[in-house]
CSV table of C-alpha atoms (C1' of nucleotides) in Angstrom, one decimal:
chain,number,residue,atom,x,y,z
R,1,UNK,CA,88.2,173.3,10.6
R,2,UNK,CA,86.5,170.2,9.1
R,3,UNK,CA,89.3,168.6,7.2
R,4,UNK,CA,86.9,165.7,5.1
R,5,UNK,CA,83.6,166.6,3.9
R,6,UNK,CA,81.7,163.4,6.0
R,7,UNK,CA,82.6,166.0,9.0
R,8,UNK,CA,80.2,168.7,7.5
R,9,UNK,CA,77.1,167.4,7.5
R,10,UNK,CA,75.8,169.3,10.5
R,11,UNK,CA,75.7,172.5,7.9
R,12,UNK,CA,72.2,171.2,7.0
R,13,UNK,CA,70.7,170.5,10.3
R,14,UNK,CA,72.0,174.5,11.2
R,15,UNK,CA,70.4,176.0,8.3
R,16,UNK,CA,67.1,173.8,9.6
R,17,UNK,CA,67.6,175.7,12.9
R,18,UNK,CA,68.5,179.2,11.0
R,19,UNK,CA,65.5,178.7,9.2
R,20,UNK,CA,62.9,178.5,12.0
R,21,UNK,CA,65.1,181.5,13.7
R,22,UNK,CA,64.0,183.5,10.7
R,23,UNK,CA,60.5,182.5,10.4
R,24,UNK,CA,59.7,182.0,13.1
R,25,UNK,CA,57.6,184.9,13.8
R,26,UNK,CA,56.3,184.6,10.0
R,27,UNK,CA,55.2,181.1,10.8
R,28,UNK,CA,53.2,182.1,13.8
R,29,UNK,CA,51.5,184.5,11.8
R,30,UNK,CA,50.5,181.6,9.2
R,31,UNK,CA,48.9,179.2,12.1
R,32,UNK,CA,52.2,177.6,11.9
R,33,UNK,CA,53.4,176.7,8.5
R,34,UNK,CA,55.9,174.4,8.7
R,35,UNK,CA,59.1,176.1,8.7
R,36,UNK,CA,61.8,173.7,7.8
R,37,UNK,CA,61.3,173.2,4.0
R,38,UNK,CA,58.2,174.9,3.5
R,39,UNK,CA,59.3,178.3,2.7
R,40,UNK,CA,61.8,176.9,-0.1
R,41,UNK,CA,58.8,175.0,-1.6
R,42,UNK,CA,57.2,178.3,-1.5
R,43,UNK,CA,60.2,180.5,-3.2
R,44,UNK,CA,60.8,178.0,-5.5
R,45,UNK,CA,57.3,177.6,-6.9
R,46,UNK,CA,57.2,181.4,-6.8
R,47,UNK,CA,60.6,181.4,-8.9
R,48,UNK,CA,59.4,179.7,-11.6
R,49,UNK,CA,58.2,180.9,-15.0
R,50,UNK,CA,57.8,177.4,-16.6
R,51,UNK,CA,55.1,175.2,-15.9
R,52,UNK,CA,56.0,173.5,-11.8
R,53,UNK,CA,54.6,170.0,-11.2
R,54,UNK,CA,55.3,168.3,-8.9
R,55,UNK,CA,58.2,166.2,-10.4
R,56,UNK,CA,60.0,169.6,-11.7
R,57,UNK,CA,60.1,170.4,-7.7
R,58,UNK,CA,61.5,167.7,-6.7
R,59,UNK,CA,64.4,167.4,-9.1
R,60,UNK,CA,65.1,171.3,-8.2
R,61,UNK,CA,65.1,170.9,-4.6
R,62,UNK,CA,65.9,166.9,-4.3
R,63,UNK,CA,63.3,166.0,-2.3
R,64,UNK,CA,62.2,162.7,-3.1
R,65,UNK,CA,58.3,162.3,-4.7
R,66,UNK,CA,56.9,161.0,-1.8
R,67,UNK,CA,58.3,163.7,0.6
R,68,UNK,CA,57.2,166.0,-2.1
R,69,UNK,CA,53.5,164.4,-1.8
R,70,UNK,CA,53.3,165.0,1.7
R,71,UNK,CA,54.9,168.6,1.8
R,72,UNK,CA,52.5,169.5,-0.8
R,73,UNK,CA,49.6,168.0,0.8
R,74,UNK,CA,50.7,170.3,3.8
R,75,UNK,CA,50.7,172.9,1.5
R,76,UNK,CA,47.4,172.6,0.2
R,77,UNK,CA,45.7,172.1,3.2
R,78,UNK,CA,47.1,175.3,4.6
R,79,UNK,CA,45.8,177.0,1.6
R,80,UNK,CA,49.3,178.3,0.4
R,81,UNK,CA,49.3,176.7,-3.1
R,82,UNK,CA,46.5,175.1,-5.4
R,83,UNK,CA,47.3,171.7,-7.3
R,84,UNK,CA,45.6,171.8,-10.6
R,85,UNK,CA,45.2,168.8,-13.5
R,86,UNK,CA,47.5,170.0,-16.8
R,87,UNK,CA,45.2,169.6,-19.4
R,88,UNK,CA,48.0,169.1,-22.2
R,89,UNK,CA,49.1,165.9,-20.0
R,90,UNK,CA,46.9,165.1,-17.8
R,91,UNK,CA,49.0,162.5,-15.4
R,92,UNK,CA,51.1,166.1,-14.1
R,93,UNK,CA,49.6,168.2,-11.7
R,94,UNK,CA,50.3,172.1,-12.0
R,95,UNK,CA,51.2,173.8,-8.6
R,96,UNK,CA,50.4,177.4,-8.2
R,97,UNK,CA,50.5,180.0,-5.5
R,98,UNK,CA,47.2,181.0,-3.8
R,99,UNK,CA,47.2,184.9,-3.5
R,100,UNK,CA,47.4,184.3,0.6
R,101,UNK,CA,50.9,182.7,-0.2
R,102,UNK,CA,51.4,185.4,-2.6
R,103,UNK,CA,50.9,188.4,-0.1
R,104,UNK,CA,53.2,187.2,2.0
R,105,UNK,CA,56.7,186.0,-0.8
R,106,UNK,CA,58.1,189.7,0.3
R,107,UNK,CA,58.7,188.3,4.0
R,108,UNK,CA,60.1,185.0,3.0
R,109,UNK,CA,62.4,186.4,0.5
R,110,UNK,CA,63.5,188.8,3.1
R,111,UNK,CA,63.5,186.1,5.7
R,112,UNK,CA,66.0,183.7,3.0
R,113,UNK,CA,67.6,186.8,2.5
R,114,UNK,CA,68.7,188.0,6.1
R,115,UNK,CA,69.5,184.3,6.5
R,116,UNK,CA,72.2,184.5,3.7
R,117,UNK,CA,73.7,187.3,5.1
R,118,UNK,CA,73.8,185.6,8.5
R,119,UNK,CA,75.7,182.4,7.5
R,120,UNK,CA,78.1,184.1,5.4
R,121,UNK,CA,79.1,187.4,7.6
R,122,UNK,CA,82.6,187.9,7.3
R,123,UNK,CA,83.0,186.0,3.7
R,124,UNK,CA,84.1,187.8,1.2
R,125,UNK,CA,82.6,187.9,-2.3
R,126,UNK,CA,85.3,186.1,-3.9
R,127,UNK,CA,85.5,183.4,-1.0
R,128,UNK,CA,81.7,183.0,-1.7
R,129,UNK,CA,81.9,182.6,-5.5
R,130,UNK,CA,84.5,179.8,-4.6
R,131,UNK,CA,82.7,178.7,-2.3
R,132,UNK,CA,79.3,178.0,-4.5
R,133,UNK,CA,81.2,177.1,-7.3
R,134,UNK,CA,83.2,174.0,-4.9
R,135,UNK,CA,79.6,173.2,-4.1
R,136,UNK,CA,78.8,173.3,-7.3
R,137,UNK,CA,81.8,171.1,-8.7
R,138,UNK,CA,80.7,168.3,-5.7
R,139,UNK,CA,77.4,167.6,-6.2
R,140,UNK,CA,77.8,167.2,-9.9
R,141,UNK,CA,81.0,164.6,-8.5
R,142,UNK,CA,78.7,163.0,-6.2
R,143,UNK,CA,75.8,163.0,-8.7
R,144,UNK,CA,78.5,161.1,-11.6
R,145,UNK,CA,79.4,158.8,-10.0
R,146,UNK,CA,81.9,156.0,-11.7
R,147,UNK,CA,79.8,153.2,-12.9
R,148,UNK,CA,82.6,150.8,-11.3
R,149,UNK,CA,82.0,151.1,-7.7
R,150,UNK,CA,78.9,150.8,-7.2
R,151,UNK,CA,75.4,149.0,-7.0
R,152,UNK,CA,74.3,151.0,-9.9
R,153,UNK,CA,70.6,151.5,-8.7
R,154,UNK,CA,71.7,153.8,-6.2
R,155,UNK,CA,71.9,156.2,-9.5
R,156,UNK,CA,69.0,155.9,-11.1
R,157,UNK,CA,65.9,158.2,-10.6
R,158,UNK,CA,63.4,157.0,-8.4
Q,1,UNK,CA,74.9,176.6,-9.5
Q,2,UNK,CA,73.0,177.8,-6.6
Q,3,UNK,CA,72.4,181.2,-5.2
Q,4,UNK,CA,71.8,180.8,-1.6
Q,5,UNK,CA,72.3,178.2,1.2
Q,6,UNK,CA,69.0,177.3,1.8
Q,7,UNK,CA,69.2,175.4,-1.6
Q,8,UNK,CA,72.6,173.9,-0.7
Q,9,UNK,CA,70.8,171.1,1.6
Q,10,UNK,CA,71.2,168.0,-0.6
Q,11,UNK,CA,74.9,168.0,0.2
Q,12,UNK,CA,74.2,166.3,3.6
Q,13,UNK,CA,71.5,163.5,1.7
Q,14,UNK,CA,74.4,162.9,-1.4
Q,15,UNK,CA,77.2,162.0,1.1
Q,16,UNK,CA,75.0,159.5,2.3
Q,17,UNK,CA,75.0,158.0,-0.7
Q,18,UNK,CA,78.0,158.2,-1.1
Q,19,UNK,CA,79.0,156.9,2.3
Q,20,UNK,CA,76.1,153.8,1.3
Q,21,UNK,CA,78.3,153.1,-1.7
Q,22,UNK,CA,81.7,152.7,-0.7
Q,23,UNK,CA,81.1,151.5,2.3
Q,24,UNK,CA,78.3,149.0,0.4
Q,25,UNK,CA,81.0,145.8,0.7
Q,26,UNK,CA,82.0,146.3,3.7
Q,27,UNK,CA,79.2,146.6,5.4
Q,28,UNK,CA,78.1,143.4,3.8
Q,29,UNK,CA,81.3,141.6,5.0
Q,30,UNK,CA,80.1,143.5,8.8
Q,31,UNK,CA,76.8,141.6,9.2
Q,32,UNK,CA,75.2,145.2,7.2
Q,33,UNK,CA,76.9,147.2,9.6
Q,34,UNK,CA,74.8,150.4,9.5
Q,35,UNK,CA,76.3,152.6,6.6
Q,36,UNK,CA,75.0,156.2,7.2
Q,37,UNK,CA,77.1,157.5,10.6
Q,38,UNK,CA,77.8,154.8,11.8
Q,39,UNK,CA,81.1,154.8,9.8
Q,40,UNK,CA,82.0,158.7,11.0
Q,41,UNK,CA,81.6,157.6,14.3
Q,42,UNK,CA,84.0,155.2,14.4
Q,43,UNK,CA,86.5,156.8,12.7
Q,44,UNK,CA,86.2,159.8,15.3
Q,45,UNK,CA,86.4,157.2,18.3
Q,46,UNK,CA,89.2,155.9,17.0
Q,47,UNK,CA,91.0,159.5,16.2
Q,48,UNK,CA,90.0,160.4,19.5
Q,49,UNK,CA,93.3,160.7,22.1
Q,50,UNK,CA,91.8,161.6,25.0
Q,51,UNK,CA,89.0,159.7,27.1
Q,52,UNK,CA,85.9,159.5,24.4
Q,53,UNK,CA,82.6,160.0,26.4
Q,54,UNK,CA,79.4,160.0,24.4
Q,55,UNK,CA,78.9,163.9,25.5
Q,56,UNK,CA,82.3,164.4,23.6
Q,57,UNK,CA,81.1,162.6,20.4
Q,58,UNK,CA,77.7,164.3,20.7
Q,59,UNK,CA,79.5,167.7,20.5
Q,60,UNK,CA,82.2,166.8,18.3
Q,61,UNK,CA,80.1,165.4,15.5
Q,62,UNK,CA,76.9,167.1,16.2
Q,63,UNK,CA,74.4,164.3,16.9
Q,64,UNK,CA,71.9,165.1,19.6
Q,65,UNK,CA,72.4,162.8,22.3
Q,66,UNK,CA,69.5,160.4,22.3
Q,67,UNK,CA,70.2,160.3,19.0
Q,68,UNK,CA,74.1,159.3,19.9
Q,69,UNK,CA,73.0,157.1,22.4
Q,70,UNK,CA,70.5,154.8,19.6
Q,71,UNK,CA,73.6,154.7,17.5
Q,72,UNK,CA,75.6,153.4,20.2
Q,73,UNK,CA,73.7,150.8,21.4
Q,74,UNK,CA,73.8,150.0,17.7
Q,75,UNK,CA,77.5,149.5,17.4
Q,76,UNK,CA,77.7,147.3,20.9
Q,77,UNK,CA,75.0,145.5,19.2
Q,78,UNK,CA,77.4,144.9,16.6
Q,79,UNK,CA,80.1,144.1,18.7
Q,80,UNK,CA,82.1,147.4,17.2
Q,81,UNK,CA,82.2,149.2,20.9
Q,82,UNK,CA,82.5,148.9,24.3
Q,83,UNK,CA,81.0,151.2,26.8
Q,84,UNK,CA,82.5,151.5,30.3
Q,85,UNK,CA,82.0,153.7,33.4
Q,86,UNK,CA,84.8,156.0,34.0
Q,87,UNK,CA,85.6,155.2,37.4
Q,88,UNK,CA,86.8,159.0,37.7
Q,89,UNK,CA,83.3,160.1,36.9
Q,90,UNK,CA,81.1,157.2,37.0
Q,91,UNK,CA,78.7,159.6,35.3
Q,92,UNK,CA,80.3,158.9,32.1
Q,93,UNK,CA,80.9,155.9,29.9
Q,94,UNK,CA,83.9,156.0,28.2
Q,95,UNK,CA,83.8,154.6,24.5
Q,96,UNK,CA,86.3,152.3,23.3
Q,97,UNK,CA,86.7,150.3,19.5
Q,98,UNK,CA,86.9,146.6,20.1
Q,99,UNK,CA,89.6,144.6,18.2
Q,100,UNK,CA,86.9,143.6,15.9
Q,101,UNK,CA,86.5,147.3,14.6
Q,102,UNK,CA,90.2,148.1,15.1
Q,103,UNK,CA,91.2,145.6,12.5
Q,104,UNK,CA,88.3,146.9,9.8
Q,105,UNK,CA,89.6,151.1,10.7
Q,106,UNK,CA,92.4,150.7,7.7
Q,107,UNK,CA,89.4,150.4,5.2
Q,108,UNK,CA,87.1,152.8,6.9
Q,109,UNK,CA,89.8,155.3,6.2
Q,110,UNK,CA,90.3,154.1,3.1
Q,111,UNK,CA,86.6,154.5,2.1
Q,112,UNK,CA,86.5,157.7,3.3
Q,113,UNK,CA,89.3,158.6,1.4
Q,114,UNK,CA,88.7,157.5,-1.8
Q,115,UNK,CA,84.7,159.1,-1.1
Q,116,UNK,CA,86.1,162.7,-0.6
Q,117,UNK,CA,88.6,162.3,-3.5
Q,118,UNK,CA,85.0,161.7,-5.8
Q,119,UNK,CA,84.0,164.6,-3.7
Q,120,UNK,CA,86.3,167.2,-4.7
Q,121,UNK,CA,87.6,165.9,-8.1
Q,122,UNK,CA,88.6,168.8,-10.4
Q,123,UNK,CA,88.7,171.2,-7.3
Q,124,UNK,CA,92.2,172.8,-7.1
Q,125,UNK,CA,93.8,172.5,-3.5
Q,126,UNK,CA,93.9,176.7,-3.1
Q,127,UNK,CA,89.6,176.1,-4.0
Q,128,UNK,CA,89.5,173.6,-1.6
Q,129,UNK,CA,90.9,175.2,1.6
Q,130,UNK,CA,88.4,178.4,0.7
Q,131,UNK,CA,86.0,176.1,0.6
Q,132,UNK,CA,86.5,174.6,4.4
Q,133,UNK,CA,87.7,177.8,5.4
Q,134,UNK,CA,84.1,179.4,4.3
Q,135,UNK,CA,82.3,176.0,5.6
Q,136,UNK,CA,84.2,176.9,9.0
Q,137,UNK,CA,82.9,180.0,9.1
Q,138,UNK,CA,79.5,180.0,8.5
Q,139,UNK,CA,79.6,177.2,10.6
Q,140,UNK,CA,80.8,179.4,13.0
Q,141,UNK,CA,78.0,182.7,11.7
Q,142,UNK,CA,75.5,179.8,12.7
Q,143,UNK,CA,76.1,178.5,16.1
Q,144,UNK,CA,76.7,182.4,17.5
Q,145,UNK,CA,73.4,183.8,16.2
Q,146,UNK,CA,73.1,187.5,17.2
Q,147,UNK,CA,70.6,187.4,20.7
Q,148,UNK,CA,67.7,189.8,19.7
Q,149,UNK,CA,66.6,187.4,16.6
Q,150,UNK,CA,65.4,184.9,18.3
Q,151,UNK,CA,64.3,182.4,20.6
Q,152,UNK,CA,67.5,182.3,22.8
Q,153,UNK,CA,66.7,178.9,24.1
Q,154,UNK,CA,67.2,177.6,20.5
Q,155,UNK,CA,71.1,178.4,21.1
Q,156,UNK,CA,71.3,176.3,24.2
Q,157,UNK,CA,73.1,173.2,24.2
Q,158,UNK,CA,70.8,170.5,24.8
E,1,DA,C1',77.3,168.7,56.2
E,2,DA,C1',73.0,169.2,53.8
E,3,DA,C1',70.5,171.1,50.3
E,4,DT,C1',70.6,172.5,45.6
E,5,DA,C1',72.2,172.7,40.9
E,6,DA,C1',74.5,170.8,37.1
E,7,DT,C1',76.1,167.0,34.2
E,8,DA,C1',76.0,162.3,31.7
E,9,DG,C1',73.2,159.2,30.1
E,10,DT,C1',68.7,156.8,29.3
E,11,DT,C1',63.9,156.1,28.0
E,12,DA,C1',59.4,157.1,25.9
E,13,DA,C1',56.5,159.5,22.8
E,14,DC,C1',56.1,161.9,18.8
E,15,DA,C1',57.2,164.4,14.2
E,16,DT,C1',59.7,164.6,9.9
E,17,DT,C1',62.1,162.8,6.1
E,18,DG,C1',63.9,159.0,3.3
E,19,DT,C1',63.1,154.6,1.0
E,20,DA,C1',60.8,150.7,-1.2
E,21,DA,C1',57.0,148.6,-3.2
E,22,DA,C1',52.7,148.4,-5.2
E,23,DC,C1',49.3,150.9,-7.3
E,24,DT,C1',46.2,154.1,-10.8
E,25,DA,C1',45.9,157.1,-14.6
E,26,DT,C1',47.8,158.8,-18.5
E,27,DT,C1',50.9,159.4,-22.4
E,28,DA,C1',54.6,157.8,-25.5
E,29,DA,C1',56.9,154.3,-28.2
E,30,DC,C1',57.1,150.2,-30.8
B,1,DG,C1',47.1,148.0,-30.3
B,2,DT,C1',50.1,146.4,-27.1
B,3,DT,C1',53.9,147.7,-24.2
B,4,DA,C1',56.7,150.8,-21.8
B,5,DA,C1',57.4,155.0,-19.5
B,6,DT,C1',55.9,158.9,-16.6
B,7,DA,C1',53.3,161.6,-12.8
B,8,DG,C1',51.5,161.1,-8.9
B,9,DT,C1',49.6,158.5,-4.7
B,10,DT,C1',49.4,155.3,-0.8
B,11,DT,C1',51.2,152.2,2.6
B,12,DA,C1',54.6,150.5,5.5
B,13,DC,C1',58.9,150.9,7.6
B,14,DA,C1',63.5,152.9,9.1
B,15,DA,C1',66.5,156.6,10.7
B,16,DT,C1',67.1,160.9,12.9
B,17,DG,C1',65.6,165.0,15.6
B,18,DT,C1',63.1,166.9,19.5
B,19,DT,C1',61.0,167.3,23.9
B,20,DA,C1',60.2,165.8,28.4
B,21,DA,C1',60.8,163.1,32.3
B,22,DC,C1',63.8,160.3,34.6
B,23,DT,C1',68.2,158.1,37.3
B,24,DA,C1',72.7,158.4,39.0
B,25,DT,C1',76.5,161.0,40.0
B,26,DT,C1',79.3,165.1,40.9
B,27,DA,C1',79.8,170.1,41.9
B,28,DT,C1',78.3,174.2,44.1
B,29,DT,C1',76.1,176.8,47.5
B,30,DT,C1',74.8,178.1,51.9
DNA sequence: AAATAATAGTTAACATTGTAAACTATTAAC
DNA sequence: GTTAATAGTTTACAATGTTAACTATTATTT
């Protein structure tokens, strides 16, 4: 058992792996979408009600703007989503689904889904609603950070 | 607060952070000793009893070993380690903290320290040990994926 | 004992993501 | 109307992951 969180990182490079377990299949069907970050592009611009530009993305899922760029330009080009001018401010750029990537949000919410219930076999529901709010509590420390410490332009928003 | 794992990831990129920024000084003071992992691994060589091979680190912190090897040659660039065949196995190269890094280990630790304290501030200690304990085990849910998901070779130690 | 397989480590080539800087276009603020 | 801020893009570079091929050494098999 990890006993300092520097010894945990690996939880994000196994979820990368999980990931292409579950889609795998999905993603051969799709003449190989990308699998690692891809589908949460896809559930996230499918989750959202409010206008999603580009910048709105990338503060959900903190990806940076140029990673963002390129995943999006993947995107595009495999004719999941459509980037469209906002005419009530024209410097964003509205992201939308295309009905392809529409068609096939059952299978990656199911994919997500089965993932979930993968990694946390055997936790119980109060153990997980610990464990999310702990995650919870960290990032916000992490994101606050004292002003003391620090070079403080590691805070600011690129 | 998030729902599911796969929107969990930025933990991994925010300890980085973290790690750059108390370990900013110091790494100054170390001719811009390399902040990321480079700190985690020298902590673990120097926690390490038994003979430390690069295999063993590989595993224990879950770098990939080309990966494990660029580091190293990193820190013997830096005059932090010293590789030497085991003369038992003169396969392996057992990995060994010069004086130079011994004397800088009290403020590793310390940085590390004071980083998970920022970590988990205002997380009780009961929260805390569900937290690792939960980590552990989807950890654990990970690493033995059940056989007829997947590409079994993705399982295989590399 | 010799052939074969496995292990530890290395190297090269490539892909992905992060980061910084410079840039355009557009909107907001003074 | 000038200046500042925001959204997005492009380029260049660094770090890590991945695959494959490779050497050297040790273990296993026959």
């Amino acid at each position: 058992m990890p006993e300092q969180l520097n010894q945990c990182m690996p939880l994000g490079k196994y979820m990368g792996v999980l990931t292409k377990i579950y889609f795998g299949a999905l993603s051969k069907k799709l003449e190989h979408l990308g699998v690692d970050r891809h589908f949460s592009i896809l559930k996230a611009i499918d989750n959202t009600n409010e206008k999603c530009t580009q910048q709105y993305l990338s503060d959900l899922l903190n990806f940076d703007k140029v990673s963002m760029v390129r995943m999006l330009d993947y995107l595009v080009e495999k004719k999941m989503i459509t980037r469209t001018v906002n005419q009530d401010d024209r410097r964003e750029h509205i992201i939308e689904l295309t009905t392809k990537a529409k068609k096939i949000m059952p299978e990656i919410r199911k994919g997500i889904a089965e993932m979930n219930a993968t990694a946390f076999k055997g936790v119980s529901k109060p153990d997980r609603e610990v464990f999310y709010s702990c995650l919870t509590t960290i990032l916000k420390n992490i994101e606050c950070l004292p002003a003391n410490e620090v070079d403080i332009k590691l805070k600011k928003k690129k």
